[in-house]
Amino acid sequence: MEKMSRVTTALGSNAISGRTMFCHLDAPANAISVCRDATQVVVAGRNIFKIYALEEEQFVEKLNLRVGRKPSLNFSCADVMWHQMEENLLATAATNGAVVTWNLGKPSRNKQDQLFTEHKRTVNKVCFHPTEVYMLLSGSQDGFMKCFDLRKKESVSTFSGQSESVRDVQFSMKDYFTFAASFENGNVQLWDIRRPDRYERMFTAHTGPVFCCDWHPDDRGWLATGGRDKMVKVWDMTTNRAKEIYCVQTIASVARVKWRPERKFHLATCSMMVDHNIYVWDIRRPFIPFATFEEHKDVTTGIVWRHQHDPHFLLSGSKDSTLYQHMFKDATRPVDKANPEGLCFGLLGDLAFAAKESLITSDANRKPYPGGDRRYPMFFFKKPDPTEQFAHVSSALSVFETDLDSHRMDWFVKTAQLYLLSGKPFAELCDHNAKVAQELKRPQVSTTWTMLRIMFSDPANLATPGPNHNLGKLGTLPLMNSFSLKELGSGMGAESRLERSKGESRQDNIHLEPGNSYISNNEENEETEGSEGHPEYMFGDAELDDDDLYSMEHDNQTEEQEYTLPQEAFQLRHEIVDNPSAPEHLQQDKADSPHVSGNEAEVTCLTPIESFSLISISQPLFSPHLPASFFCPIVREMLSYYAEQGDVQMAVSVLIVLGDRIRKEIDDLTQEHWYMSYIDLLQRFELWNVSNEVIKLSTCSAITCLNQTSTTLHINCSNCKRPMSNKGWICDRYEHCGTVSLRCMC
Amino acid sequence: MRHAVAPAENVENHSFAVTGLFKICTHCERLGKKDLGIRIPRPLGNGPSRFIPEKEILQISKVDSRTQSIFEDAFAALGRLDNISLVMGFHPQYLESFLRTQHYLLQMDGPLPLHYRHYIGIMAAARHQCSYLVNLHVNDFLQVGGDPKWLNGLFEAPQKLQQLGELNKILAHRPWLLTKEHIEGLLKAEEHSWSLAELIHAVVLLTHYHSLASFTFGCGITPEIHCDGGHTFRPPSLSQYCVCDIANGNGHANHHDDLLGNQDMCGEVEVLMERMKQLQECRDDEEASQEEMATRFEREKTESMLVVTSEDEESAPPRDISRHFEDPSYGYKDFSRRGEQVPTFRAQDYSWEDHGFSLVNRLYPDVGQMLDEKFHMVYNLTYNTMATHKDVDTSMLRRAIWNYIHCMFGIRYDDYDYGEINQLLDRSFKIYIKTIVCSPEKTTKRMYESFWRQFQHSEKVHVNLLLMEARMQAELLYALRAITRYMT
């Protein structure tokens, strides 16, 4: 509302007002232009050439310039411009190469004034000199720019762009003699109107055509260019070499660019293809549009600010045959919808967090984390400018490092390297992997491997005693630097629900363990056997209550600490270790959980496979004559559990080792998810060999074909070590077949 | 990222073997290996093209080091050097761009699986009964693990590919009939539906192979030695004559060509050059009215329909490739006979540079760039020569050819005077263009020889490149416009 008041101040007495409105045209528009006093707009296209008056509530058609029984191609306009000095004077560029001027003061119906047919190809752009009444400039597909004196029948000078098509020409607002031209090959040239023989300056602005350029209305050195490469660039032309000072990346090729009046850093753009919106950018904030107008249903072809000194009205014409007046106050502001926070995990468990300054102002008072404060806060501030209505955002970026020992992903790397996935009998693989897990102090994983061996091996081998399970209290995870955000509080409920389901799936593991208790007698199993008699549901519930209770408590805790990590980033239960009421096998899980903290990717995508039916069958589990297939549902559940916990490594490794024994139990999509997550993780750790092995051993077709794409061989000459990219198998230098022995670098 | 050790010796041997074969073929040496019972395949054709003497083609790579190195790269990448590349070797700049694009389309990352790509290539080439391309890609298709069953016919291929048949048909023969409903049908077909990116990939492949079929016929490309119809196990000589002698291209025929050219068509080139000069000069004198311009376009368009593609002449042997597409009777001729009108497509409203490029590049990154380069390359390619004359500005002629082809597809440039076409392209040339672009399978050697008799083969190949790319762009424009309309 404050801006409305400023409209009037900017324009003095004859203030313009209006609202967002539109009218239907008969045909698609190619270009629009307004007259100097902002009361009328001309719309030109292949089949339309009309003048509309801009009234308070609506557009009113004033004049149809397309007269004659069978309008000629001279009416097929690629561009139109209304003279900013002489209000009766218009110029159009025709697709057949004609440049036409129109005099609205003519008494006859046909207002055509002059016709220049000097260009051989389509004229893309016409431009009047801002202060000189009779000077008109045109740029054409044939590679020439011509300057016309409207008092003469022919052009006064011709500028050659060396047979490169000219897409836009613009007189400088401030320098009387200078104009800029943009070309299809990506170049921009600066010319002195007095010197047709040679351009003053040339530079490459874009890759591919430069569709448009616009001089800054106030700042004489600034030129904005827009290209097919989807970029808008702002060039400082005051220096010796044109310097790119701002660059905005849009999502589609840029067809038009227009500086916003009275706003030094704003410009409006529209696109030539695919994207129908008009964007207003603050060039200092190139990643998100400042404002968006989304009314058009086909590409916008012409945009123009209604008045030279009024930033609140934008007119636009479109291929959808409509003409719009956009009020700035009605624009959508993508900034408002943008999420001001960002959170990302590093590979080794580091955490980066960026948020609005205001949200973490109290940060400075936070006590340093006892394990060594490793935050590197960085602050970006922008000077607030009171004249702008831009919601200025300054963000703070904090980086949190994990402390050195407990959360490293070393275990992951080691496990990946040491696990054996193929090449030996099943039982040996399991034993080997169990040992690896054991050495890395991951007893639950170790036990799982052992149990797998027992479950799926021949009965003859069952006698082999499994390795001992030492339930060491592993490095408990100290509460890491963390922060809490108010919004995230609401997410907590969901999180604890998730925990619940995890708790339930754990119950099945409980069944599993008693299942082989008669073989490996360790105290853990005795304990679980003890719990046998109780109804499982009770047991589970009690446990879950604990869990919930705990997380609630944790919740409060974090709210008191004003700067703590959101809990879902880590496993909630890492401190339960000391909770005496938790059964011991639960601790196994916990011992495992800290490791998971680094794998941020895979926790999300997996759908748990619900199968609680097992809970009801309890007795048959103890029969020693079970076929291996009997365990499949359990194993499947277990794999899902691991994957859900974030340990896809385990899931995939087991999947590979068990091979056909389990494969059919798990649907392909899930398998593919697991494989993809694991391979992705391996590649992040640059474990190329392991990842390749996994790819090779996988049975999903989608995975195995990974190996067949994007493979590039680089070959170097064995004599001179130079790459032989150029000449097949022959080295440039030696002119011989330099292939005594080829070496390959990948 | 794979480690591998390339077996150097093998490759060398292989390449040696290939050159060895060429040698045998060139000199028609008779190897007395019959006794050993080894059947040695011999090439049926002579050289890569039926129209162009082999000597001339092989000459290029010996002289031009650039061509030589492109051939080497192509061989290194594919393990073969096909006849198309050999013939294109006349224009190394273009060839480089062409091979890069084709390699990217077929081998590099893209939305479609490899065997789909080759299968689509087969579908497209089969539309024009181009057995050369079909055979080439049948091999590739099987090599990348395609299901041989699909080759029994389109009905054996997955539903998804079958749906592409309609698009293939329309694109090949009447691209202006393509509407957004066709696109919608492909994109919204439940489980068999295409994604936009896949569709773009498929469209680029289809148009690429349609136009490549034009080139193949237009230059009379002979089958590869390893493909069906490319070799024979018969002994190399029939009675006393070597196969080479009775086949076209080499020996006497060569001299005959030159003689004929010099005597009959003396001054053809000069006349053409004179016309170009006149057009250049008196351009502004006779300012044709707008109506006149429009009529000229319409006339050229209509006339292009009436140019009879002679059917009674010998045509390529019918091969069993019609099974790869449905409705074999659907062709360009159907419609021209019925006298239907091609609607006019305004080039200024939907151009490759402004619109097509952005769409392709958005959905299939890098390919837009490559196609753009290729179109640019071919449109601007010139050596400033015409037959024996040097320093000629041929841009007018090239533009006339380009626009004539687009005119046949109903694409009109507002800023072009279609009267120029009549001045610059004579009837036999128009027949050739029309045949190559619309029903390439009917191209004959006589057609190839009867236009531009004094021009060199390399210039005729240049013309073929123009035809091919102009056709590809025209088809692409229609397809992309339909997709754009669907998206908006």
Tab-separated table of N, CA, C and O in Angstrom, chain A residues 23-94:
chain	number	residue	atom	x	y	z
A	23	CYS	N	-7.321	-8.103	-22.163
A	23	CYS	CA	-8.327	-8.195	-23.206
A	23	CYS	C	-7.897	-9.216	-24.236
A	23	CYS	O	-6.707	-9.506	-24.384
A	24	HIS	N	-8.866	-9.768	-24.915
A	24	HIS	CA	-8.573	-10.746	-25.958
A	24	HIS	C	-8.206	-10.041	-27.243
A	24	HIS	O	-8.851	-9.079	-27.627
A	25	LEU	N	-7.176	-10.522	-27.874
A	25	LEU	CA	-6.838	-10.019	-29.201
A	25	LEU	C	-7.379	-11.033	-30.197
A	25	LEU	O	-7.751	-12.146	-29.843
A	26	ASP	N	-7.385	-10.647	-31.434
A	26	ASP	CA	-7.902	-11.595	-32.432
A	26	ASP	C	-6.849	-12.606	-32.817
A	26	ASP	O	-7.144	-13.659	-33.366
A	27	ALA	N	-5.605	-12.254	-32.564
A	27	ALA	CA	-4.529	-13.107	-33.066
A	27	ALA	C	-3.345	-13.005	-32.108
A	27	ALA	O	-3.283	-12.082	-31.294
A	28	PRO	N	-2.425	-13.942	-32.204
A	28	PRO	CA	-1.249	-13.882	-31.334
A	28	PRO	C	-0.441	-12.608	-31.566
A	28	PRO	O	-0.310	-12.143	-32.701
A	29	ALA	N	0.078	-12.056	-30.490
A	29	ALA	CA	0.881	-10.849	-30.596
A	29	ALA	C	2.353	-11.222	-30.718
A	29	ALA	O	2.796	-12.239	-30.188
A	30	ASN	N	3.108	-10.431	-31.435
A	30	ASN	CA	4.552	-10.626	-31.503
A	30	ASN	C	5.316	-9.592	-30.692
A	30	ASN	O	6.415	-9.855	-30.220
A	31	ALA	N	4.746	-8.395	-30.599
A	31	ALA	CA	5.429	-7.328	-29.880
A	31	ALA	C	4.420	-6.278	-29.470
A	31	ALA	O	3.355	-6.153	-30.080
A	32	ILE	N	4.760	-5.533	-28.420
A	32	ILE	CA	3.904	-4.422	-28.014
A	32	ILE	C	4.786	-3.219	-27.700
A	32	ILE	O	5.986	-3.352	-27.468
A	33	SER	N	4.155	-2.044	-27.704
A	33	SER	CA	4.898	-0.840	-27.369
A	33	SER	C	3.907	0.194	-26.849
A	33	SER	O	2.747	0.221	-27.279
A	34	VAL	N	4.351	1.036	-25.943
A	34	VAL	CA	3.440	2.063	-25.413
A	34	VAL	C	3.868	3.439	-25.915
A	34	VAL	O	5.026	3.663	-26.246
A	35	CYS	N	2.903	4.324	-25.939
A	35	CYS	CA	3.261	5.692	-26.306
A	35	CYS	C	3.767	6.417	-25.069
A	35	CYS	O	3.666	5.926	-23.953
A	36	ARG	N	4.302	7.609	-25.294
A	36	ARG	CA	5.068	8.243	-24.238
A	36	ARG	C	4.229	8.526	-22.990
A	36	ARG	O	4.666	8.311	-21.872
A	37	ASP	N	3.012	8.975	-23.169
A	37	ASP	CA	2.228	9.338	-21.982
A	37	ASP	C	1.508	8.147	-21.353
A	37	ASP	O	0.680	8.327	-20.479
A	38	ALA	N	1.818	6.956	-21.796
A	38	ALA	CA	1.330	5.730	-21.162
A	38	ALA	C	-0.170	5.562	-21.227
A	38	ALA	O	-0.762	4.898	-20.385
A	39	THR	N	-0.807	6.149	-22.205
A	39	THR	CA	-2.250	5.998	-22.292
A	39	THR	C	-2.674	5.017	-23.362
A	39	THR	O	-3.807	4.559	-23.371
A	40	GLN	N	-1.775	4.729	-24.271
A	40	GLN	CA	-2.140	3.808	-25.350
A	40	GLN	C	-1.046	2.776	-25.568
A	40	GLN	O	0.124	3.034	-25.291
A	41	VAL	N	-1.473	1.639	-26.081
A	41	VAL	CA	-0.501	0.596	-26.371
A	41	VAL	C	-0.774	0.038	-27.761
A	41	VAL	O	-1.930	-0.096	-28.161
A	42	VAL	N	0.285	-0.253	-28.487
A	42	VAL	CA	0.116	-0.830	-29.813
A	42	VAL	C	0.528	-2.298	-29.756
A	42	VAL	O	1.510	-2.656	-29.097
A	43	VAL	N	-0.269	-3.142	-30.391
A	43	VAL	CA	-0.002	-4.571	-30.417
A	43	VAL	C	0.220	-4.988	-31.865
A	43	VAL	O	-0.596	-4.677	-32.722
A	44	ALA	N	1.320	-5.685	-32.110
A	44	ALA	CA	1.600	-6.099	-33.479
A	44	ALA	C	1.919	-7.578	-33.510
A	44	ALA	O	2.528	-8.116	-32.595
A	45	GLY	N	1.473	-8.214	-34.586
A	45	GLY	CA	1.748	-9.634	-34.763
A	45	GLY	C	1.589	-9.977	-36.223
A	45	GLY	O	1.462	-9.078	-37.060
A	46	ARG	N	1.589	-11.265	-36.509
A	46	ARG	CA	1.436	-11.650	-37.910
A	46	ARG	C	0.088	-11.201	-38.472
A	46	ARG	O	-0.006	-10.732	-39.588
A	47	ASN	N	-0.955	-11.361	-37.672
A	47	ASN	CA	-2.280	-11.034	-38.171
A	47	ASN	C	-2.977	-9.964	-37.350
A	47	ASN	O	-4.197	-9.896	-37.323
A	48	ILE	N	-2.214	-9.167	-36.660
A	48	ILE	CA	-2.846	-8.135	-35.840
A	48	ILE	C	-1.959	-6.911	-35.814
A	48	ILE	O	-0.735	-7.010	-35.806
A	49	PHE	N	-2.598	-5.759	-35.861
A	49	PHE	CA	-1.869	-4.501	-35.713
A	49	PHE	C	-2.877	-3.473	-35.226
A	49	PHE	O	-3.588	-2.867	-36.014
A	50	LYS	N	-2.958	-3.329	-33.907
A	50	LYS	CA	-4.021	-2.514	-33.339
A	50	LYS	C	-3.486	-1.624	-32.239
A	50	LYS	O	-2.480	-1.936	-31.606
A	51	ILE	N	-4.234	-0.551	-32.015
A	51	ILE	CA	-3.901	0.335	-30.899
A	51	ILE	C	-5.036	0.272	-29.884
A	51	ILE	O	-6.219	0.349	-30.231
A	52	TYR	N	-4.665	0.088	-28.633
A	52	TYR	CA	-5.637	0.038	-27.546
A	52	TYR	C	-5.387	1.203	-26.603
A	52	TYR	O	-4.229	1.541	-26.323
A	53	ALA	N	-6.474	1.776	-26.111
A	53	ALA	CA	-6.334	2.788	-25.066
A	53	ALA	C	-6.394	2.101	-23.718
A	53	ALA	O	-7.151	1.154	-23.529
A	54	LEU	N	-5.550	2.574	-22.809
A	54	LEU	CA	-5.521	1.982	-21.478
A	54	LEU	C	-6.420	2.808	-20.577
A	54	LEU	O	-6.061	3.923	-20.175
A	55	GLU	N	-7.568	2.277	-20.265
A	55	GLU	CA	-8.446	3.010	-19.368
A	55	GLU	C	-8.395	2.408	-17.988
A	55	GLU	O	-7.748	1.387	-17.768
A	56	GLU	N	-9.085	3.055	-17.098
A	56	GLU	CA	-9.039	2.658	-15.700
A	56	GLU	C	-9.343	1.167	-15.498
A	56	GLU	O	-8.650	0.456	-14.833
A	57	GLU	N	-10.412	0.721	-16.151
A	57	GLU	CA	-10.915	-0.612	-15.877
A	57	GLU	C	-10.699	-1.599	-17.016
A	57	GLU	O	-10.895	-2.782	-16.847
A	58	GLN	N	-10.358	-1.109	-18.171
A	58	GLN	CA	-10.313	-2.009	-19.318
A	58	GLN	C	-9.460	-1.443	-20.453
A	58	GLN	O	-9.077	-0.280	-20.440
A	59	PHE	N	-9.187	-2.330	-21.408
A	59	PHE	CA	-8.567	-1.892	-22.650
A	59	PHE	C	-9.675	-1.543	-23.636
A	59	PHE	O	-10.678	-2.247	-23.717
A	60	VAL	N	-9.476	-0.482	-24.365
A	60	VAL	CA	-10.467	-0.128	-25.375
A	60	VAL	C	-9.759	-0.031	-26.720
A	60	VAL	O	-8.751	0.671	-26.857
A	61	GLU	N	-10.286	-0.744	-27.681
A	61	GLU	CA	-9.661	-0.706	-28.999
A	61	GLU	C	-9.859	0.664	-29.632
A	61	GLU	O	-10.968	1.162	-29.736
A	62	LYS	N	-8.746	1.260	-30.053
A	62	LYS	CA	-8.829	2.604	-30.607
A	62	LYS	C	-8.752	2.585	-32.125
A	62	LYS	O	-9.457	3.314	-32.799
A	63	LEU	N	-7.873	1.754	-32.619
A	63	LEU	CA	-7.588	1.861	-34.042
A	63	LEU	C	-7.058	0.533	-34.561
A	63	LEU	O	-6.266	-0.120	-33.887
A	64	ASN	N	-7.549	0.156	-35.706
A	64	ASN	CA	-6.989	-1.016	-36.367
A	64	ASN	C	-6.163	-0.535	-37.552
A	64	ASN	O	-6.687	0.051	-38.489
A	65	LEU	N	-4.873	-0.766	-37.481
A	65	LEU	CA	-3.998	-0.270	-38.537
A	65	LEU	C	-3.898	-1.235	-39.699
A	65	LEU	O	-3.305	-0.937	-40.724
A	66	ARG	N	-4.454	-2.392	-39.489
A	66	ARG	CA	-4.375	-3.428	-40.515
A	66	ARG	C	-5.547	-3.261	-41.460
A	66	ARG	O	-6.601	-3.868	-41.283
A	67	VAL	N	-5.361	-2.425	-42.444
A	67	VAL	CA	-6.473	-2.135	-43.340
A	67	VAL	C	-6.163	-2.679	-44.725
A	67	VAL	O	-5.045	-3.061	-45.020
A	68	GLY	N	-7.166	-2.660	-45.546
A	68	GLY	CA	-6.987	-3.177	-46.899
A	68	GLY	C	-7.685	-4.502	-47.044
A	68	GLY	O	-7.892	-5.224	-46.060
A	69	ARG	N	-8.025	-4.798	-48.251
A	69	ARG	CA	-8.799	-6.004	-48.506
A	69	ARG	C	-7.982	-7.250	-48.192
A	69	ARG	O	-8.403	-8.162	-47.513
A	70	LYS	N	-6.809	-7.248	-48.702
A	70	LYS	CA	-5.957	-8.406	-48.464
A	70	LYS	C	-4.608	-7.904	-47.944
A	70	LYS	O	-3.739	-7.556	-48.729
A	71	PRO	N	-4.504	-7.810	-46.652
A	71	PRO	CA	-3.308	-7.177	-46.096
A	71	PRO	C	-2.031	-7.883	-46.554
A	71	PRO	O	-1.971	-9.101	-46.612
A	72	SER	N	-1.059	-7.114	-46.890
A	72	SER	CA	0.177	-7.682	-47.408
A	72	SER	C	1.084	-8.120	-46.261
A	72	SER	O	0.790	-7.897	-45.080
A	73	LEU	N	2.164	-8.728	-46.636
A	73	LEU	CA	3.114	-9.192	-45.627
A	73	LEU	C	3.773	-8.041	-44.886
A	73	LEU	O	4.372	-8.236	-43.846
A	74	ASN	N	3.649	-6.827	-45.436
A	74	ASN	CA	4.218	-5.692	-44.718
A	74	ASN	C	3.531	-5.497	-43.372
A	74	ASN	O	4.049	-4.850	-42.482
A	75	PHE	N	2.353	-6.073	-43.244
A	75	PHE	CA	1.625	-5.972	-41.989
A	75	PHE	C	2.001	-7.083	-41.019
A	75	PHE	O	1.563	-7.090	-39.886
A	76	SER	N	2.736	-8.036	-41.526
A	76	SER	CA	3.115	-9.151	-40.662
A	76	SER	C	4.323	-8.735	-39.823
A	76	SER	O	5.452	-8.782	-40.279
A	77	CYS	N	4.042	-8.294	-38.612
A	77	CYS	CA	5.077	-7.605	-37.847
A	77	CYS	C	5.854	-8.544	-36.939
A	77	CYS	O	5.281	-9.368	-36.231
A	78	ALA	N	7.153	-8.376	-36.960
A	78	ALA	CA	7.988	-9.071	-35.998
A	78	ALA	C	8.245	-8.170	-34.790
A	78	ALA	O	8.469	-8.635	-33.680
A	79	ASP	N	8.202	-6.870	-35.039
A	79	ASP	CA	8.476	-5.949	-33.938
A	79	ASP	C	7.747	-4.637	-34.203
A	79	ASP	O	7.412	-4.304	-35.350
A	80	VAL	N	7.503	-3.912	-33.132
A	80	VAL	CA	6.858	-2.612	-33.266
A	80	VAL	C	7.464	-1.668	-32.235
A	80	VAL	O	7.871	-2.098	-31.163
A	81	MET	N	7.557	-0.388	-32.611
A	81	MET	CA	8.012	0.575	-31.617
A	81	MET	C	7.287	1.902	-31.805
A	81	MET	O	7.115	2.388	-32.915
A	82	TRP	N	6.887	2.443	-30.697
A	82	TRP	CA	6.204	3.731	-30.683
A	82	TRP	C	7.253	4.774	-30.344
A	82	TRP	O	8.010	4.585	-29.395
A	83	HIS	N	7.271	5.830	-31.103
A	83	HIS	CA	8.286	6.849	-30.855
A	83	HIS	C	8.055	7.512	-29.495
A	83	HIS	O	6.928	7.821	-29.135
A	84	GLN	N	9.127	7.723	-28.779
A	84	GLN	CA	8.972	8.280	-27.442
A	84	GLN	C	8.987	9.818	-27.454
A	84	GLN	O	8.825	10.461	-26.414
A	85	MET	N	9.211	10.405	-28.610
A	85	MET	CA	9.181	11.871	-28.694
A	85	MET	C	7.936	12.329	-29.458
A	85	MET	O	7.279	13.283	-29.089
A	86	GLU	N	7.687	11.626	-30.530
A	86	GLU	CA	6.631	12.058	-31.448
A	86	GLU	C	5.474	11.073	-31.323
A	86	GLU	O	5.594	9.912	-31.713
A	87	GLU	N	4.357	11.502	-30.772
A	87	GLU	CA	3.355	10.502	-30.401
A	87	GLU	C	2.534	9.972	-31.566
A	87	GLU	O	1.748	9.057	-31.399
A	88	ASN	N	2.712	10.542	-32.730
A	88	ASN	CA	1.999	10.011	-33.889
A	88	ASN	C	2.816	9.012	-34.684
A	88	ASN	O	2.348	8.472	-35.670
A	89	LEU	N	4.040	8.776	-34.266
A	89	LEU	CA	4.958	8.029	-35.101
A	89	LEU	C	5.205	6.613	-34.564
A	89	LEU	O	5.555	6.430	-33.393
A	90	LEU	N	5.017	5.636	-35.436
A	90	LEU	CA	5.295	4.241	-35.096
A	90	LEU	C	6.160	3.619	-36.179
A	90	LEU	O	6.100	4.050	-37.328
A	91	ALA	N	6.895	2.600	-35.804
A	91	ALA	CA	7.657	1.853	-36.807
A	91	ALA	C	7.433	0.370	-36.573
A	91	ALA	O	7.305	-0.075	-35.429
A	92	THR	N	7.359	-0.386	-37.648
A	92	THR	CA	7.249	-1.838	-37.507
A	92	THR	C	8.312	-2.515	-38.350
A	92	THR	O	8.772	-1.976	-39.353
A	93	ALA	N	8.673	-3.715	-37.887
A	93	ALA	CA	9.595	-4.558	-38.650
A	93	ALA	C	8.771	-5.716	-39.177
A	93	ALA	O	8.084	-6.382	-38.415
A	94	ALA	N	8.832	-5.945	-40.463
A	94	ALA	CA	7.995	-6.989	-41.055
A	94	ALA	C	8.799	-8.261	-41.284
A	94	ALA	O	10.013	-8.207	-41.485
